[in-house]
CSV table of C-alpha atoms in Angstrom, one decimal:
chain,number,residue,atom,x,y,z
I,1,UNK,CA,16.4,93.2,-6.1
I,2,UNK,CA,19.6,94.4,-4.8
I,3,UNK,CA,19.7,91.3,-2.3
I,4,UNK,CA,19.0,88.7,-4.7
I,5,UNK,CA,21.8,89.8,-7.1
I,6,UNK,CA,24.2,89.7,-4.6
I,7,UNK,CA,23.6,86.1,-3.8
I,8,UNK,CA,25.2,84.6,-7.5
I,9,UNK,CA,28.4,86.8,-6.2
I,10,UNK,CA,28.5,85.3,-2.7
I,11,UNK,CA,28.3,81.7,-3.9
I,12,UNK,CA,30.8,82.3,-6.7
I,13,UNK,CA,33.4,83.7,-3.4
I,14,UNK,CA,32.4,80.7,-1.5
I,15,UNK,CA,33.1,78.3,-4.2
I,16,UNK,CA,36.4,79.6,-5.1
I,17,UNK,CA,37.6,79.9,-1.7
I,18,UNK,CA,36.5,76.5,-1.3
I,19,UNK,CA,38.5,75.0,-4.1
I,20,UNK,CA,41.8,77.3,-3.4
I,21,UNK,CA,41.6,75.7,0.0
I,22,UNK,CA,41.4,72.2,-1.8
I,23,UNK,CA,44.1,73.0,-4.0
I,24,UNK,CA,46.3,74.5,-1.5
I,25,UNK,CA,45.8,71.9,1.3
I,26,UNK,CA,48.6,70.3,0.4
I,27,UNK,CA,51.5,72.5,-0.2
I,28,UNK,CA,50.0,74.0,3.0
I,29,UNK,CA,50.9,70.8,5.1
I,30,UNK,CA,53.8,70.3,3.4
I,31,UNK,CA,55.5,73.5,4.4
I,32,UNK,CA,53.9,73.3,7.9
I,33,UNK,CA,55.3,70.1,8.5
I,34,UNK,CA,58.9,71.3,7.0
I,35,UNK,CA,58.4,74.2,9.6
I,36,UNK,CA,58.1,71.7,12.2
I,37,UNK,CA,61.0,69.2,11.4
I,38,UNK,CA,63.3,72.2,10.6
I,39,UNK,CA,62.7,73.5,14.2
I,40,UNK,CA,62.8,70.2,15.7
I,41,UNK,CA,66.1,69.6,13.9
I,42,UNK,CA,67.3,72.9,15.1
I,43,UNK,CA,66.3,72.0,18.8
I,44,UNK,CA,67.7,68.5,19.2
I,45,UNK,CA,69.9,67.9,16.4
I,46,UNK,CA,69.8,65.6,13.5
I,47,UNK,CA,68.0,61.8,14.4
I,48,UNK,CA,70.4,58.8,14.7
I,49,UNK,CA,70.2,56.8,11.6
I,50,UNK,CA,68.9,53.2,12.5
I,51,UNK,CA,71.3,50.6,11.7
I,52,UNK,CA,70.5,48.2,9.2
I,53,UNK,CA,68.9,44.9,9.7
I,54,UNK,CA,69.3,43.6,6.4
I,55,UNK,CA,72.5,41.8,4.9
I,56,UNK,CA,75.6,43.8,3.5
I,57,UNK,CA,77.8,43.1,0.6
I,58,UNK,CA,80.9,44.7,-0.6
I,59,UNK,CA,81.3,46.3,-3.6
I,60,UNK,CA,83.9,48.3,-5.1
I,61,UNK,CA,83.1,51.9,-6.7
I,62,UNK,CA,85.0,54.4,-8.5
I,63,UNK,CA,85.3,57.9,-8.3
I,64,UNK,CA,87.5,60.4,-9.5
I,65,UNK,CA,91.1,61.0,-8.0
I,66,UNK,CA,91.4,64.4,-6.3
I,67,UNK,CA,93.8,65.3,-9.2
I,68,UNK,CA,90.8,65.1,-11.5
I,69,UNK,CA,93.2,62.6,-13.8
I,70,UNK,CA,91.9,58.9,-13.7
I,71,UNK,CA,89.3,56.9,-11.1
I,72,UNK,CA,90.0,55.5,-7.7
I,73,UNK,CA,88.4,52.6,-6.2
I,74,UNK,CA,87.0,52.6,-3.3
I,75,UNK,CA,85.2,49.8,-1.2
I,76,UNK,CA,81.7,50.2,0.4
I,77,UNK,CA,79.0,48.0,2.0
I,78,UNK,CA,75.9,48.2,0.5
I,79,UNK,CA,72.4,46.4,1.6
I,80,UNK,CA,72.1,43.3,-0.4
I,81,UNK,CA,69.0,43.2,-2.3
I,82,UNK,CA,66.7,40.0,-3.0
I,83,UNK,CA,67.7,39.8,-6.6
I,84,UNK,CA,71.1,40.9,-8.5
I,85,UNK,CA,69.4,43.9,-10.2
I,86,UNK,CA,68.3,45.3,-6.6
I,87,UNK,CA,72.1,45.1,-5.4
I,88,UNK,CA,73.5,46.8,-8.3
I,89,UNK,CA,71.1,49.5,-8.1
I,90,UNK,CA,71.9,50.0,-4.6
I,91,UNK,CA,75.8,50.1,-5.4
I,92,UNK,CA,75.0,52.6,-8.2
I,93,UNK,CA,73.0,54.7,-5.8
I,94,UNK,CA,76.4,54.9,-3.3
I,95,UNK,CA,78.3,55.6,-6.3
I,96,UNK,CA,75.9,58.9,-6.9
I,97,UNK,CA,75.9,59.6,-3.4
I,98,UNK,CA,79.7,60.5,-4.0
I,99,UNK,CA,83.1,59.8,-1.6
I,100,UNK,CA,82.9,60.0,2.7
I,101,UNK,CA,85.2,62.0,4.4
I,102,UNK,CA,88.5,60.2,4.2
I,103,UNK,CA,87.9,58.6,0.8
I,104,UNK,CA,90.4,61.2,-0.9
I,105,UNK,CA,88.3,61.3,-3.8
I,106,UNK,CA,85.8,63.4,-6.1
I,107,UNK,CA,82.4,62.6,-6.9
I,108,UNK,CA,82.6,60.6,-10.5
I,109,UNK,CA,78.4,61.4,-11.2
I,110,UNK,CA,76.6,64.7,-10.5
I,111,UNK,CA,75.0,64.1,-6.8
I,112,UNK,CA,71.4,63.9,-6.8
I,113,UNK,CA,70.7,62.1,-10.0
I,114,UNK,CA,67.8,59.9,-9.9
I,115,UNK,CA,67.9,56.3,-11.6
I,116,UNK,CA,64.6,56.0,-13.6
I,117,UNK,CA,65.1,52.1,-14.4
I,118,UNK,CA,67.7,49.7,-14.5
I,119,UNK,CA,67.3,46.2,-17.0
I,120,UNK,CA,69.1,43.5,-18.2
I,121,UNK,CA,69.4,43.3,-22.4
I,122,UNK,CA,70.7,40.8,-24.5
I,123,UNK,CA,74.5,39.7,-24.8
I,124,UNK,CA,75.1,40.4,-21.3
I,125,UNK,CA,74.4,43.7,-21.8
I,126,UNK,CA,72.9,45.6,-18.8
I,127,UNK,CA,71.1,49.0,-19.3
I,128,UNK,CA,71.0,52.1,-16.7
I,129,UNK,CA,68.4,54.8,-17.4
I,130,UNK,CA,69.5,58.2,-15.1
I,131,UNK,CA,67.4,61.2,-15.3
I,132,UNK,CA,67.8,64.2,-16.9
I,133,UNK,CA,70.2,65.8,-14.2
I,134,UNK,CA,72.9,63.5,-15.4
I,135,UNK,CA,73.4,65.6,-18.0
I,136,UNK,CA,72.4,68.9,-16.8
I,137,UNK,CA,74.3,68.9,-13.9
I,138,UNK,CA,77.4,67.8,-15.5
I,139,UNK,CA,80.4,70.1,-15.7
I,140,UNK,CA,81.0,68.8,-19.4
I,141,UNK,CA,84.6,68.4,-21.1
I,142,UNK,CA,86.0,65.2,-22.9
I,143,UNK,CA,87.9,63.6,-20.2
I,144,UNK,CA,85.3,64.5,-17.5
I,145,UNK,CA,82.6,62.8,-19.2
I,146,UNK,CA,84.3,59.7,-20.1
I,147,UNK,CA,85.4,59.7,-16.5
I,148,UNK,CA,81.6,59.7,-15.6
I,149,UNK,CA,80.4,57.0,-18.1
I,150,UNK,CA,83.4,54.7,-17.2
I,151,UNK,CA,82.8,54.8,-13.5
I,152,UNK,CA,79.2,54.1,-14.0
I,153,UNK,CA,80.3,50.9,-16.2
I,154,UNK,CA,83.4,49.9,-14.3
I,155,UNK,CA,81.1,49.9,-10.8
I,156,UNK,CA,78.5,47.6,-12.6
I,157,UNK,CA,80.9,45.3,-14.3
I,158,UNK,CA,83.6,45.0,-11.3
I,159,UNK,CA,80.6,44.0,-9.0
I,160,UNK,CA,78.7,41.9,-11.4
I,161,UNK,CA,80.8,40.5,-13.8
I,162,UNK,CA,79.6,37.1,-13.9
I,163,UNK,CA,76.3,38.6,-15.1
I,164,UNK,CA,76.8,41.6,-17.2
I,165,UNK,CA,79.9,42.3,-19.8
I,166,UNK,CA,79.0,45.6,-21.4
I,167,UNK,CA,76.9,48.9,-20.1
I,168,UNK,CA,74.5,51.1,-22.2
I,169,UNK,CA,73.9,54.5,-20.7
I,170,UNK,CA,70.6,56.2,-21.3
I,171,UNK,CA,69.4,59.6,-20.4
I,172,UNK,CA,65.0,59.9,-19.7
I,173,UNK,CA,65.0,56.5,-21.6
I,174,UNK,CA,66.8,57.6,-24.8
I,175,UNK,CA,70.3,56.1,-25.2
I,176,UNK,CA,72.8,58.8,-24.7
I,177,UNK,CA,74.9,59.8,-27.7
I,178,UNK,CA,76.9,62.0,-25.2
I,179,UNK,CA,76.8,63.5,-21.7
I,180,UNK,CA,77.5,67.0,-21.9
I,181,UNK,CA,78.1,67.2,-25.7
I,182,UNK,CA,81.6,66.9,-25.5
I,183,UNK,CA,82.4,62.8,-26.1
I,184,UNK,CA,80.7,60.9,-27.7
I,185,UNK,CA,79.3,57.4,-25.4
I,186,UNK,CA,77.0,55.9,-28.3
I,187,UNK,CA,77.2,52.2,-28.0
I,188,UNK,CA,77.5,49.7,-25.1
I,189,UNK,CA,80.7,50.3,-22.7
I,190,UNK,CA,83.1,48.0,-21.0
I,191,UNK,CA,85.5,47.8,-18.3
I,192,UNK,CA,88.5,49.8,-18.7
I,193,UNK,CA,91.2,49.4,-16.3
I,194,UNK,CA,93.9,51.5,-18.1
I,195,UNK,CA,91.8,54.8,-16.3
I,196,UNK,CA,92.1,53.2,-12.9
I,197,UNK,CA,95.0,55.2,-11.0
I,198,UNK,CA,97.1,52.7,-9.4
I,199,UNK,CA,95.6,49.7,-10.5
I,200,UNK,CA,96.1,45.9,-9.1
I,201,UNK,CA,98.4,43.8,-11.0
I,202,UNK,CA,97.8,40.2,-11.0
I,203,UNK,CA,100.9,39.3,-10.1
I,204,UNK,CA,102.6,41.6,-8.0
I,205,UNK,CA,106.4,42.3,-7.9
I,206,UNK,CA,108.7,39.9,-6.0
I,207,UNK,CA,110.4,41.7,-3.2
I,208,UNK,CA,114.1,43.0,-3.6
I,209,UNK,CA,117.1,40.8,-1.6
I,210,UNK,CA,118.0,42.6,1.4
I,211,UNK,CA,121.6,44.2,0.5
I,212,UNK,CA,124.5,42.7,2.5
I,213,UNK,CA,124.8,44.7,5.8
I,214,UNK,CA,128.5,46.7,5.8
I,215,UNK,CA,131.6,45.1,7.8
I,216,UNK,CA,132.2,46.9,11.4
I,217,UNK,CA,134.5,49.8,11.4
I,218,UNK,CA,138.2,48.3,11.9
I,219,UNK,CA,137.3,44.7,10.8
I,220,UNK,CA,138.7,44.0,6.9
I,221,UNK,CA,136.2,42.5,4.4
I,222,UNK,CA,136.7,38.8,4.1
I,223,UNK,CA,138.6,37.7,0.6
I,224,UNK,CA,137.2,36.2,-1.8
I,225,UNK,CA,137.1,32.5,-1.7
I,226,UNK,CA,139.1,30.5,-4.7
I,227,UNK,CA,137.1,27.3,-5.8
I,228,UNK,CA,138.1,24.2,-4.1
I,229,UNK,CA,141.5,23.0,-5.6
I,230,UNK,CA,141.7,26.3,-7.5
I,231,UNK,CA,145.2,27.8,-6.6
I,232,UNK,CA,145.1,31.3,-4.6
I,233,UNK,CA,145.2,33.7,-7.1
I,234,UNK,CA,147.0,37.3,-6.4
I,235,UNK,CA,146.6,40.8,-7.1
I,236,UNK,CA,146.0,41.7,-11.0
I,237,UNK,CA,149.6,42.6,-12.6
I,238,UNK,CA,151.7,40.7,-9.3
I,239,UNK,CA,153.3,37.3,-10.3
I,240,UNK,CA,152.1,34.9,-7.9
I,241,UNK,CA,155.4,33.3,-6.1
I,242,UNK,CA,154.0,29.7,-6.1
I,243,UNK,CA,155.7,27.2,-8.1
I,244,UNK,CA,154.1,26.6,-11.0
I,245,UNK,CA,152.2,23.4,-11.1
I,246,UNK,CA,153.1,20.7,-13.6
I,247,UNK,CA,151.5,17.4,-14.9
I,248,UNK,CA,150.2,15.0,-12.2
I,249,UNK,CA,153.5,12.9,-11.5
I,250,UNK,CA,156.2,15.0,-13.2
I,251,UNK,CA,159.2,16.7,-11.2
I,252,UNK,CA,158.8,20.0,-10.4
I,253,UNK,CA,161.6,22.4,-12.1
I,254,UNK,CA,163.6,24.1,-9.5
I,255,UNK,CA,162.7,27.8,-9.3
I,256,UNK,CA,165.5,30.4,-8.8
I,257,UNK,CA,164.8,31.1,-5.0
I,258,UNK,CA,165.5,27.2,-4.3
I,259,UNK,CA,168.6,27.9,-6.0
């Protein structure tokens, strides 16, 4: 009797163990794989990234200046997608990845943000849908939020100006009225040049004429030349010794010196 009663408990424990093994199998496999990968990196170092064979395109990304006052433009090469939206996604992913060594800039978008979707809308409008980290990881502040939103808009519109004219930012599928609560960004965003540091001018200034070289030491500077046919003019306030010139053909009046 006692043995017959113990069988249900044994069977229940067996089923519980089997279910637990199936439940934790994936997590255990991931843990072991991660442990093996960490050990391999610690022994042999990071693997070299294989060069991409896809064609690349140069894009302009907008990061924040080191002073945090304006945006700075940085050029980057990204893989060219089969469609405009794919190339645009890769440009925004490079923007999220942030500056690299030598860029002299700070990130404009919180690192690690996911792009949930990118799709075109009516009236040449581009919709960019970010994950919730776009809001949760942002430091906040009105000026910082403005730079972040304009970094996204400027990056999209500068590189794809022939396709899009405005950008609408979404967060988790909803149009964002603000990023962290300090600035309203509801509505479509356009390209803004006034927030870019040292914006390039369409008409560069003309080069200034080089100054005249100084005369060598001990050599008098050349006297100013009078116009051709004009009498030579002396210093201001000193009467000229030259005889006054009368009308053509008229006799010249004698001077006191000629007498």
